[in-house]
Amino acid sequence: KQEVTQIPAALSVPEGENLVLNCSFTDSAIYNLQWFRQDPGKGLTSLLLIQSSQREQTSGRLNASLDKSSGRSTLYIAASQPGDSATYLCAVVGNQFYFGTGTSLTVIP
Amino acid sequence: DAGVIQSPRHEVTEMGQEVTLRCKPISGHDYLFWYRQTMMRGLELLIYFNNNVPIDDSGMPEDRFSAKMPNASFSTLKIQPSEPRDSAVYFCASSSNRGRVTGELFFGEGSRLTVL
């Protein structure tokens, strides 16, 4: 069964810092990988979707990379802002969506 | 499109009562997923449908839980009888990718259930 791990579980950074969130998975036979953001009391909002044939995707200050062979993905957030504070989850897609437990990010003004 | 729509947003009920959660997926999406989220267990897949047909219900915790999708625009998750340990946020999500579970997944805002 696919296992998805996100480390660290929590991260606190000062505003303006660049940061990297990590996602690792055990089975490299995936179709794609999706990064989500979840604000307290809200649903999950899709940030980026990387197809298995792609290496990375970019949206604004966000850049997600995918290395299937090593079972890793990273989400890079440039010039972090307090509004980026949320929980970030990754999901790998095989025959269903397998979610990590998330990284709780706090950006300190 | 309005996105995935769930109702009710909040439900407080007493143990033993029946609970019905509702979901309207994004129009044109052929996959629908029900998830449950708790602090202890994170996000758990309960069941998913493809073209209104249940494909995998192995995550449904007990026979007290049932889900239906009578048409492409509506699904229900029912708990009968409800128990305090069912308290959680229940999410519905939908996606589409021409017959494979690979499309981008979109979530509703969730239904927060509290069973007293």
PDB file of C-alpha atoms in Angstrom:
ATOM      1  CA  LYS A   1       0.000   0.000   0.000  1.00  0.00           C
ATOM      2  CA  GLN A   2       1.195   3.502  -0.818  1.00  0.00           C
ATOM      3  CA  GLU A   3       2.561   5.401   2.195  1.00  0.00           C
ATOM      4  CA  VAL A   4       2.871   9.187   2.013  1.00  0.00           C
ATOM      5  CA  THR A   5       4.949  11.107   4.545  1.00  0.00           C
ATOM      6  CA  GLN A   6       5.302  14.823   5.070  1.00  0.00           C
ATOM      7  CA  ILE A   7       8.115  16.227   7.147  1.00  0.00           C
ATOM      8  CA  PRO A   8       8.177  18.404   9.141  1.00  0.00           C
ATOM      9  CA  ALA A   9       4.736  18.209  10.716  1.00  0.00           C
ATOM     10  CA  ALA A  10       4.984  21.877  11.655  1.00  0.00           C
ATOM     11  CA  LEU A  11       7.112  24.769  10.493  1.00  0.00           C
ATOM     12  CA  SER A  12       7.385  28.360  11.665  1.00  0.00           C
ATOM     13  CA  VAL A  13       9.276  30.970   9.622  1.00  0.00           C
ATOM     14  CA  PRO A  14       9.625  34.750   9.568  1.00  0.00           C
ATOM     15  CA  GLU A  15       7.889  36.666   6.818  1.00  0.00           C
ATOM     16  CA  GLY A  16       9.867  36.974   3.609  1.00  0.00           C
ATOM     17  CA  GLU A  17      11.750  33.729   3.982  1.00  0.00           C
ATOM     18  CA  ASN A  18      11.836  31.158   1.195  1.00  0.00           C
ATOM     19  CA  LEU A  19      10.851  27.689   2.349  1.00  0.00           C
ATOM     20  CA  VAL A  20      10.525  24.094   1.191  1.00  0.00           C
ATOM     21  CA  LEU A  21       7.922  21.550   2.219  1.00  0.00           C
ATOM     22  CA  ASN A  22       8.638  17.890   1.650  1.00  0.00           C
ATOM     23  CA  CYS A  23       6.507  14.957   0.587  1.00  0.00           C
ATOM     24  CA  SER A  24       7.788  11.405   0.185  1.00  0.00           C
ATOM     25  CA  PHE A  25       6.017   8.301  -1.058  1.00  0.00           C
ATOM     26  CA  THR A  26       6.870   4.614  -1.121  1.00  0.00           C
ATOM     27  CA  ASP A  27       5.485   3.446  -4.469  1.00  0.00           C
ATOM     28  CA  SER A  28       6.824   5.271  -7.517  1.00  0.00           C
ATOM     29  CA  ALA A  29       4.049   3.924  -9.781  1.00  0.00           C
ATOM     30  CA  ILE A  30       1.927   7.050  -9.618  1.00  0.00           C
ATOM     31  CA  TYR A  31      -0.103   8.945 -12.194  1.00  0.00           C
ATOM     32  CA  ASN A  32       0.337  12.367 -10.680  1.00  0.00           C
ATOM     33  CA  LEU A  33       0.866  14.298  -7.457  1.00  0.00           C
ATOM     34  CA  GLN A  34      -1.237  17.138  -6.132  1.00  0.00           C
ATOM     35  CA  TRP A  35      -0.483  19.773  -3.484  1.00  0.00           C
ATOM     36  CA  PHE A  36      -3.294  21.241  -1.399  1.00  0.00           C
ATOM     37  CA  ARG A  37      -3.686  23.996   1.123  1.00  0.00           C
ATOM     38  CA  GLN A  38      -6.123  23.786   4.034  1.00  0.00           C
ATOM     39  CA  ASP A  39      -7.077  26.758   6.173  1.00  0.00           C
ATOM     40  CA  PRO A  40      -8.612  26.116   9.620  1.00  0.00           C
ATOM     41  CA  GLY A  41     -12.244  25.059   9.353  1.00  0.00           C
ATOM     42  CA  LYS A  42     -12.105  24.968   5.583  1.00  0.00           C
ATOM     43  CA  GLY A  43     -11.847  22.411   2.814  1.00  0.00           C
ATOM     44  CA  LEU A  44      -8.738  21.574   0.849  1.00  0.00           C
ATOM     45  CA  THR A  45      -7.817  23.952  -1.949  1.00  0.00           C
ATOM     46  CA  SER A  46      -5.835  22.600  -4.876  1.00  0.00           C
ATOM     47  CA  LEU A  47      -2.559  24.441  -5.418  1.00  0.00           C
ATOM     48  CA  LEU A  48      -0.655  22.482  -8.037  1.00  0.00           C
ATOM     49  CA  LEU A  49      -1.029  19.242  -9.954  1.00  0.00           C
ATOM     50  CA  ILE A  50       2.060  17.563 -11.397  1.00  0.00           C
ATOM     51  CA  GLN A  51       1.540  14.834 -13.976  1.00  0.00           C
ATOM     52  CA  SER A  52       3.869  11.842 -13.692  1.00  0.00           C
ATOM     53  CA  SER A  53       5.597  12.840 -16.939  1.00  0.00           C
ATOM     54  CA  GLN A  54       6.416  16.301 -15.580  1.00  0.00           C
ATOM     55  CA  ARG A  55       9.241  17.372 -13.290  1.00  0.00           C
ATOM     56  CA  GLU A  56       7.721  20.548 -11.933  1.00  0.00           C
ATOM     57  CA  GLN A  57       4.852  23.004 -11.969  1.00  0.00           C
ATOM     58  CA  THR A  58       4.772  26.661 -11.043  1.00  0.00           C
ATOM     59  CA  SER A  59       2.009  28.979  -9.928  1.00  0.00           C
ATOM     60  CA  GLY A  60       2.961  32.433  -8.760  1.00  0.00           C
ATOM     61  CA  ARG A  61       5.264  32.129  -5.756  1.00  0.00           C
ATOM     62  CA  LEU A  62       4.768  28.363  -5.609  1.00  0.00           C
ATOM     63  CA  ASN A  63       6.894  25.782  -7.346  1.00  0.00           C
ATOM     64  CA  ALA A  64       6.364  22.052  -6.965  1.00  0.00           C
ATOM     65  CA  SER A  65       8.823  19.439  -8.149  1.00  0.00           C
ATOM     66  CA  LEU A  66       8.447  15.706  -8.599  1.00  0.00           C
ATOM     67  CA  ASP A  67      11.098  12.990  -8.614  1.00  0.00           C
ATOM     68  CA  LYS A  68       9.284   9.705  -9.077  1.00  0.00           C
ATOM     69  CA  SER A  69      12.404   7.558  -8.954  1.00  0.00           C
ATOM     70  CA  SER A  70      13.295   8.752  -5.489  1.00  0.00           C
ATOM     71  CA  GLY A  71       9.693   9.001  -4.332  1.00  0.00           C
ATOM     72  CA  ARG A  72       9.868  12.675  -3.476  1.00  0.00           C
ATOM     73  CA  SER A  73       8.124  15.946  -4.129  1.00  0.00           C
ATOM     74  CA  THR A  74       8.869  19.398  -2.792  1.00  0.00           C
ATOM     75  CA  LEU A  75       6.751  22.517  -2.604  1.00  0.00           C
ATOM     76  CA  TYR A  76       8.820  25.677  -2.696  1.00  0.00           C
ATOM     77  CA  ILE A  77       7.236  28.885  -1.430  1.00  0.00           C
ATOM     78  CA  ALA A  78       9.101  32.067  -2.285  1.00  0.00           C
ATOM     79  CA  ALA A  79       8.993  35.218  -0.195  1.00  0.00           C
ATOM     80  CA  SER A  80       6.568  33.804   2.372  1.00  0.00           C
ATOM     81  CA  GLN A  81       3.719  35.962   3.678  1.00  0.00           C
ATOM     82  CA  PRO A  82       1.504  35.681   6.782  1.00  0.00           C
ATOM     83  CA  GLY A  83      -1.368  34.765   4.444  1.00  0.00           C
ATOM     84  CA  ASP A  84       0.533  31.607   3.511  1.00  0.00           C
ATOM     85  CA  SER A  85      -0.072  30.270   7.017  1.00  0.00           C
ATOM     86  CA  ALA A  86      -2.068  27.064   6.602  1.00  0.00           C
ATOM     87  CA  THR A  87      -1.670  23.305   6.486  1.00  0.00           C
ATOM     88  CA  TYR A  88      -0.201  21.972   3.272  1.00  0.00           C
ATOM     89  CA  LEU A  89      -1.012  18.428   2.157  1.00  0.00           C
ATOM     90  CA  CYS A  90       0.294  16.376  -0.710  1.00  0.00           C
ATOM     91  CA  ALA A  91      -1.586  13.550  -2.386  1.00  0.00           C
ATOM     92  CA  VAL A  92      -0.157  10.966  -4.741  1.00  0.00           C
ATOM     93  CA  VAL A  93      -2.470   9.357  -7.239  1.00  0.00           C
ATOM     94  CA  GLY A  94      -2.328   5.682  -8.038  1.00  0.00           C
ATOM     95  CA  ASN A  95      -5.602   3.807  -8.158  1.00  0.00           C
ATOM     96  CA  GLN A  96      -6.901   6.361  -5.678  1.00  0.00           C
ATOM     97  CA  PHE A  97      -5.612   9.462  -3.911  1.00  0.00           C
ATOM     98  CA  TYR A  98      -3.196   8.809  -1.039  1.00  0.00           C
ATOM     99  CA  PHE A  99      -2.749  11.753   1.312  1.00  0.00           C
ATOM    100  CA  GLY A 100       0.069  12.734   3.609  1.00  0.00           C
ATOM    101  CA  THR A 101      -0.681  14.049   7.094  1.00  0.00           C
ATOM    102  CA  GLY A 102       0.314  17.582   6.190  1.00  0.00           C
ATOM    103  CA  THR A 103       2.738  20.294   7.266  1.00  0.00           C
ATOM    104  CA  SER A 104       1.322  23.105   9.375  1.00  0.00           C
ATOM    105  CA  LEU A 105       3.010  26.344   8.284  1.00  0.00           C
ATOM    106  CA  THR A 106       3.064  29.538  10.317  1.00  0.00           C
ATOM    107  CA  VAL A 107       4.568  32.663   8.767  1.00  0.00           C
ATOM    108  CA  ILE A 108       5.388  35.213  11.445  1.00  0.00           C
ATOM    109  CA  PRO A 109       4.945  38.898  10.501  1.00  0.00           C
TER     110      PRO A 109
ATOM    111  CA  ASP B   1     -18.924  26.448 -11.676  1.00  0.00           C
ATOM    112  CA  ALA B   2     -19.833  26.727  -7.998  1.00  0.00           C
ATOM    113  CA  GLY B   3     -17.469  23.970  -6.987  1.00  0.00           C
ATOM    114  CA  VAL B   4     -18.306  20.975  -4.850  1.00  0.00           C
ATOM    115  CA  ILE B   5     -21.265  21.797  -2.627  1.00  0.00           C
ATOM    116  CA  GLN B   6     -21.861  20.067   0.688  1.00  0.00           C
ATOM    117  CA  SER B   7     -24.671  20.332   3.185  1.00  0.00           C
ATOM    118  CA  PRO B   8     -25.151  20.783   6.029  1.00  0.00           C
ATOM    119  CA  ARG B   9     -21.989  22.675   6.988  1.00  0.00           C
ATOM    120  CA  HIS B  10     -22.518  21.859  10.630  1.00  0.00           C
ATOM    121  CA  GLU B  11     -24.567  19.131  12.251  1.00  0.00           C
ATOM    122  CA  VAL B  12     -24.986  18.482  15.946  1.00  0.00           C
ATOM    123  CA  THR B  13     -26.962  15.412  16.881  1.00  0.00           C
ATOM    124  CA  GLU B  14     -27.428  12.976  19.687  1.00  0.00           C
ATOM    125  CA  MET B  15     -26.092   9.465  19.797  1.00  0.00           C
ATOM    126  CA  GLY B  16     -28.381   7.029  18.053  1.00  0.00           C
ATOM    127  CA  GLN B  17     -29.822   9.528  15.611  1.00  0.00           C
ATOM    128  CA  GLU B  18     -29.587   9.173  11.861  1.00  0.00           C
ATOM    129  CA  VAL B  19     -27.319  11.616  10.034  1.00  0.00           C
ATOM    130  CA  THR B  20     -27.425  12.324   6.313  1.00  0.00           C
ATOM    131  CA  LEU B  21     -24.722  14.360   4.610  1.00  0.00           C
ATOM    132  CA  ARG B  22     -25.191  15.606   1.064  1.00  0.00           C
ATOM    133  CA  CYS B  23     -22.876  16.420  -1.801  1.00  0.00           C
ATOM    134  CA  LYS B  24     -23.221  17.937  -5.242  1.00  0.00           C
ATOM    135  CA  PRO B  25     -20.057  17.370  -7.307  1.00  0.00           C
ATOM    136  CA  ILE B  26     -18.734  19.669  -9.981  1.00  0.00           C
ATOM    137  CA  SER B  27     -20.759  19.284 -13.154  1.00  0.00           C
ATOM    138  CA  GLY B  28     -19.089  16.901 -15.590  1.00  0.00           C
ATOM    139  CA  HIS B  29     -16.933  15.180 -13.003  1.00  0.00           C
ATOM    140  CA  ASP B  30     -17.262  11.412 -13.068  1.00  0.00           C
ATOM    141  CA  TYR B  31     -15.480  10.576  -9.812  1.00  0.00           C
ATOM    142  CA  LEU B  32     -16.847  11.370  -6.369  1.00  0.00           C
ATOM    143  CA  PHE B  33     -15.043  10.724  -3.097  1.00  0.00           C
ATOM    144  CA  TRP B  34     -16.132  10.829   0.532  1.00  0.00           C
ATOM    145  CA  TYR B  35     -13.406  11.514   3.112  1.00  0.00           C
ATOM    146  CA  ARG B  36     -13.401  11.861   6.867  1.00  0.00           C
ATOM    147  CA  GLN B  37     -10.890  14.060   8.686  1.00  0.00           C
ATOM    148  CA  THR B  38      -9.983  13.928  12.375  1.00  0.00           C
ATOM    149  CA  MET B  39      -7.017  15.200  14.324  1.00  0.00           C
ATOM    150  CA  MET B  40      -6.034  11.694  15.306  1.00  0.00           C
ATOM    151  CA  ARG B  41      -6.330   9.924  11.959  1.00  0.00           C
ATOM    152  CA  GLY B  42      -5.970  12.708   9.413  1.00  0.00           C
ATOM    153  CA  LEU B  43      -7.791  12.380   6.109  1.00  0.00           C
ATOM    154  CA  GLU B  44      -9.342   8.968   5.480  1.00  0.00           C
ATOM    155  CA  LEU B  45     -10.996   7.811   2.280  1.00  0.00           C
ATOM    156  CA  LEU B  46     -14.371   6.260   3.042  1.00  0.00           C
ATOM    157  CA  ILE B  47     -15.721   5.430  -0.413  1.00  0.00           C
ATOM    158  CA  TYR B  48     -15.511   6.573  -3.987  1.00  0.00           C
ATOM    159  CA  PHE B  49     -17.794   6.363  -7.008  1.00  0.00           C
ATOM    160  CA  ASN B  50     -17.136   6.348 -10.723  1.00  0.00           C
ATOM    161  CA  ASN B  51     -20.068   7.198 -12.969  1.00  0.00           C
ATOM    162  CA  ASN B  52     -22.404   6.797  -9.976  1.00  0.00           C
ATOM    163  CA  VAL B  53     -21.159   3.274  -9.226  1.00  0.00           C
ATOM    164  CA  PRO B  54     -19.355   2.560  -5.926  1.00  0.00           C
ATOM    165  CA  ILE B  55     -15.842   1.378  -6.757  1.00  0.00           C
ATOM    166  CA  ASP B  56     -14.134   1.033  -3.392  1.00  0.00           C
ATOM    167  CA  ASP B  57     -15.945   1.138  -0.061  1.00  0.00           C
ATOM    168  CA  SER B  58     -13.222  -0.551   1.973  1.00  0.00           C
ATOM    169  CA  GLY B  59     -12.766   2.604   4.023  1.00  0.00           C
ATOM    170  CA  MET B  60     -16.317   2.633   5.313  1.00  0.00           C
ATOM    171  CA  PRO B  61     -15.757   1.937   8.997  1.00  0.00           C
ATOM    172  CA  GLU B  62     -18.885  -0.042   9.825  1.00  0.00           C
ATOM    173  CA  ASP B  63     -22.242  -1.130   8.504  1.00  0.00           C
ATOM    174  CA  ARG B  64     -23.670   1.936  10.189  1.00  0.00           C
ATOM    175  CA  PHE B  65     -22.212   3.925   7.305  1.00  0.00           C
ATOM    176  CA  SER B  66     -23.746   3.856   3.841  1.00  0.00           C
ATOM    177  CA  ALA B  67     -23.335   5.990   0.738  1.00  0.00           C
ATOM    178  CA  LYS B  68     -25.380   6.376  -2.401  1.00  0.00           C
ATOM    179  CA  MET B  69     -25.088   8.234  -5.658  1.00  0.00           C
ATOM    180  CA  PRO B  70     -28.467   8.080  -7.389  1.00  0.00           C
ATOM    181  CA  ASN B  71     -27.345  10.378 -10.216  1.00  0.00           C
ATOM    182  CA  ALA B  72     -24.323  12.274 -11.471  1.00  0.00           C
ATOM    183  CA  SER B  73     -25.145  15.412  -9.514  1.00  0.00           C
ATOM    184  CA  PHE B  74     -25.943  14.096  -6.058  1.00  0.00           C
ATOM    185  CA  SER B  75     -24.540  11.815  -3.392  1.00  0.00           C
ATOM    186  CA  THR B  76     -25.379  11.089   0.232  1.00  0.00           C
ATOM    187  CA  LEU B  77     -23.440   9.662   3.137  1.00  0.00           C
ATOM    188  CA  LYS B  78     -25.650   8.272   5.865  1.00  0.00           C
ATOM    189  CA  ILE B  79     -24.761   7.212   9.390  1.00  0.00           C
ATOM    190  CA  GLN B  80     -27.376   5.215  11.254  1.00  0.00           C
ATOM    191  CA  PRO B  81     -27.211   5.032  14.220  1.00  0.00           C
ATOM    192  CA  SER B  82     -24.624   7.724  14.922  1.00  0.00           C
ATOM    193  CA  GLU B  83     -22.077   7.442  17.743  1.00  0.00           C
ATOM    194  CA  PRO B  84     -19.831  10.038  19.432  1.00  0.00           C
ATOM    195  CA  ARG B  85     -16.751   8.547  17.742  1.00  0.00           C
ATOM    196  CA  ASP B  86     -18.241   9.491  14.378  1.00  0.00           C
ATOM    197  CA  SER B  87     -17.622  13.146  15.213  1.00  0.00           C
ATOM    198  CA  ALA B  88     -15.386  14.496  12.460  1.00  0.00           C
ATOM    199  CA  VAL B  89     -15.354  16.677   9.384  1.00  0.00           C
ATOM    200  CA  TYR B  90     -16.692  14.839   6.359  1.00  0.00           C
ATOM    201  CA  PHE B  91     -15.483  16.008   2.972  1.00  0.00           C
ATOM    202  CA  CYS B  92     -16.809  15.316  -0.463  1.00  0.00           C
ATOM    203  CA  ALA B  93     -14.495  15.710  -3.446  1.00  0.00           C
ATOM    204  CA  SER B  94     -14.825  15.221  -7.185  1.00  0.00           C
ATOM    205  CA  SER B  95     -12.544  14.832 -10.164  1.00  0.00           C
ATOM    206  CA  SER B  96     -12.567  13.869 -13.793  1.00  0.00           C
ATOM    207  CA  ASN B  97     -10.025  12.355 -16.155  1.00  0.00           C
ATOM    208  CA  ARG B  98     -11.759  10.259 -18.717  1.00  0.00           C
ATOM    209  CA  GLY B  99     -12.076   7.041 -16.803  1.00  0.00           C
ATOM    210  CA  ARG B 100      -8.964   7.054 -14.641  1.00  0.00           C
ATOM    211  CA  VAL B 101      -8.497   8.390 -11.132  1.00  0.00           C
ATOM    212  CA  THR B 102      -5.872  10.861 -12.192  1.00  0.00           C
ATOM    213  CA  GLY B 103      -7.623  14.168 -12.577  1.00  0.00           C
ATOM    214  CA  GLU B 104      -7.271  17.154 -10.316  1.00  0.00           C
ATOM    215  CA  LEU B 105      -9.246  16.677  -7.120  1.00  0.00           C
ATOM    216  CA  PHE B 106     -11.590  19.397  -5.871  1.00  0.00           C
ATOM    217  CA  PHE B 107     -12.980  19.445  -2.346  1.00  0.00           C
ATOM    218  CA  GLY B 108     -16.114  20.842  -0.812  1.00  0.00           C
ATOM    219  CA  GLU B 109     -16.023  22.922   2.366  1.00  0.00           C
ATOM    220  CA  GLY B 110     -16.912  19.918   4.492  1.00  0.00           C
ATOM    221  CA  SER B 111     -19.654  18.964   6.935  1.00  0.00           C
ATOM    222  CA  ARG B 112     -18.620  19.187  10.571  1.00  0.00           C
ATOM    223  CA  LEU B 113     -20.462  16.504  12.517  1.00  0.00           C
ATOM    224  CA  THR B 114     -20.704  16.457  16.295  1.00  0.00           C
ATOM    225  CA  VAL B 115     -22.428  13.508  17.916  1.00  0.00           C
ATOM    226  CA  LEU B 116     -23.217  14.067  21.600  1.00  0.00           C
TER     227      LEU B 116
END
